[in-house]
mmCIF file of C-alpha atoms in Angstrom:
data_model
loop_
_atom_site.group_PDB
_atom_site.id
_atom_site.type_symbol
_atom_site.label_atom_id
_atom_site.label_comp_id
_atom_site.label_asym_id
_atom_site.label_seq_id
_atom_site.Cartn_x
_atom_site.Cartn_y
_atom_site.Cartn_z
ATOM 1 C CA LYS V 28 7.116 20.307 5.376
ATOM 2 C CA LYS V 29 9.607 23.106 4.770
ATOM 3 C CA GLN V 30 12.040 21.735 7.343
ATOM 4 C CA ALA V 31 11.828 18.254 5.877
ATOM 5 C CA ALA V 32 12.336 19.608 2.353
ATOM 6 C CA ALA V 33 15.336 21.613 3.521
ATOM 7 C CA ARG V 34 16.875 18.332 4.692
ATOM 8 C CA GLY V 35 16.148 16.654 1.353
ATOM 9 C CA PHE V 36 13.129 14.682 2.494
ATOM 10 C CA ASP V 37 10.011 14.855 0.299
ATOM 11 C CA ILE V 38 7.062 14.093 2.586
ATOM 12 C CA VAL V 39 4.514 13.980 -0.235
ATOM 13 C CA LYS V 40 6.620 11.545 -2.262
ATOM 14 C CA GLU V 41 7.256 9.308 0.769
ATOM 15 C CA GLU V 42 3.568 9.286 1.664
ATOM 16 C CA ALA V 43 2.708 8.310 -1.926
ATOM 17 C CA LYS V 44 5.199 5.426 -1.764
ATOM 18 C CA ARG V 45 3.695 4.246 1.522
ATOM 19 C CA TYR V 46 0.188 4.376 0.034
ATOM 20 C CA ASP V 47 1.320 2.446 -3.046
ATOM 21 C CA ARG V 48 2.874 -0.244 -0.820
ATOM 22 C CA LYS V 49 -0.417 -0.598 1.053
ATOM 23 C CA VAL V 50 -2.323 -0.898 -2.216
ATOM 24 C CA LEU V 51 0.090 -3.575 -3.414
ATOM 25 C CA GLU V 52 -0.325 -5.452 -0.134
ATOM 26 C CA MET V 53 -4.116 -5.287 -0.458
ATOM 27 C CA GLN V 54 -3.964 -6.512 -4.046
ATOM 28 C CA GLU V 55 -1.662 -9.373 -3.076
ATOM 29 C CA LEU V 56 -3.943 -10.423 -0.206
ATOM 30 C CA ARG V 57 -6.938 -10.345 -2.545
ATOM 31 C CA ASN V 58 -5.023 -12.493 -5.058
ATOM 32 C CA GLN V 59 -4.347 -14.961 -2.227
ATOM 33 C CA GLY V 60 -8.096 -15.300 -1.665
ATOM 34 C CA TYR V 61 -8.711 -12.952 1.272
ATOM 35 C CA SER V 62 -12.141 -11.364 1.271
ATOM 36 C CA VAL V 63 -12.482 -7.598 1.014
ATOM 37 C CA ALA V 64 -13.958 -7.566 4.526
ATOM 38 C CA ASN V 65 -10.931 -9.473 5.902
ATOM 39 C CA ILE V 66 -8.519 -7.074 4.203
ATOM 40 C CA ALA V 67 -10.412 -4.079 5.594
ATOM 41 C CA GLU V 68 -10.176 -5.573 9.075
ATOM 42 C CA LEU V 69 -6.430 -6.245 8.696
ATOM 43 C CA PHE V 70 -5.757 -2.671 7.585
ATOM 44 C CA GLY V 71 -8.212 -1.048 9.966
ATOM 45 C CA CYS V 72 -10.168 0.651 7.209
ATOM 46 C CA THR V 73 -13.562 0.431 5.544
ATOM 47 C CA VAL V 74 -14.594 -2.041 2.866
ATOM 48 C CA SER V 75 -15.106 0.862 0.449
ATOM 49 C CA THR V 76 -11.493 1.947 1.009
ATOM 50 C CA VAL V 77 -10.298 -1.545 0.105
ATOM 51 C CA TYR V 78 -12.447 -1.563 -3.042
ATOM 52 C CA ARG V 79 -11.027 1.837 -4.014
ATOM 53 C CA CYS V 80 -7.478 0.597 -3.466
ATOM 54 C CA LEU V 81 -8.111 -2.605 -5.409
ATOM 55 C CA ALA V 82 -9.434 -0.559 -8.324
ATOM 56 C CA LYS V 83 -6.244 1.529 -8.391
ATOM 57 C CA LYS V 84 -3.915 0.417 -11.145
ATOM 58 C CA ILE V 85 -0.275 0.300 -10.150
ATOM 59 C CA GLU V 86 2.499 -0.706 -12.462
ATOM 60 C CA ALA V 87 3.939 -3.260 -10.060
ATOM 61 C CA THR V 88 7.340 -4.633 -10.853
ATOM 62 C CA VAL V 89 8.354 -8.102 -9.775
ATOM 63 C CA GLU V 90 10.731 -6.489 -7.288
ATOM 64 C CA GLN V 91 7.901 -4.514 -5.631
ATOM 65 C CA LEU V 92 5.741 -7.612 -5.299
ATOM 66 C CA GLN V 93 8.626 -9.592 -3.840
ATOM 67 C CA GLU V 94 9.252 -6.786 -1.327
ATOM 68 C CA VAL V 95 5.633 -6.948 -0.222
ATOM 69 C CA GLY V 96 5.929 -10.717 0.124
ATOM 70 C CA LYS V 97 9.057 -10.407 2.268
ATOM 71 C CA LYS V 98 7.255 -8.085 4.681
ATOM 72 C CA GLY V 99 4.876 -10.896 5.478
ATOM 73 C CA GLY V 100 1.446 -9.458 4.828
ATOM 74 C CA ALA V 101 -0.622 -6.558 6.010
ATOM 75 C CA LYS V 102 1.020 -4.015 8.205
ATOM 76 C CA SER V 103 -0.402 -0.566 8.504
#
């Protein structure tokens, strides 16, 4: 962590961004009609994790949602 910070890389911030992208992807898949079980299988996680992520409120901008759409779905 110290070495990364010394090089100007914030691991915690980057990890939070990655998590938020996954949550947005899960929300988008759910909006497209995927079941919670299907989303859990796609992401390799539990159904309860998907429910927790879907409950998380993220102020998603149009740009963020378009970025998720460009990536073509669930990638972990």
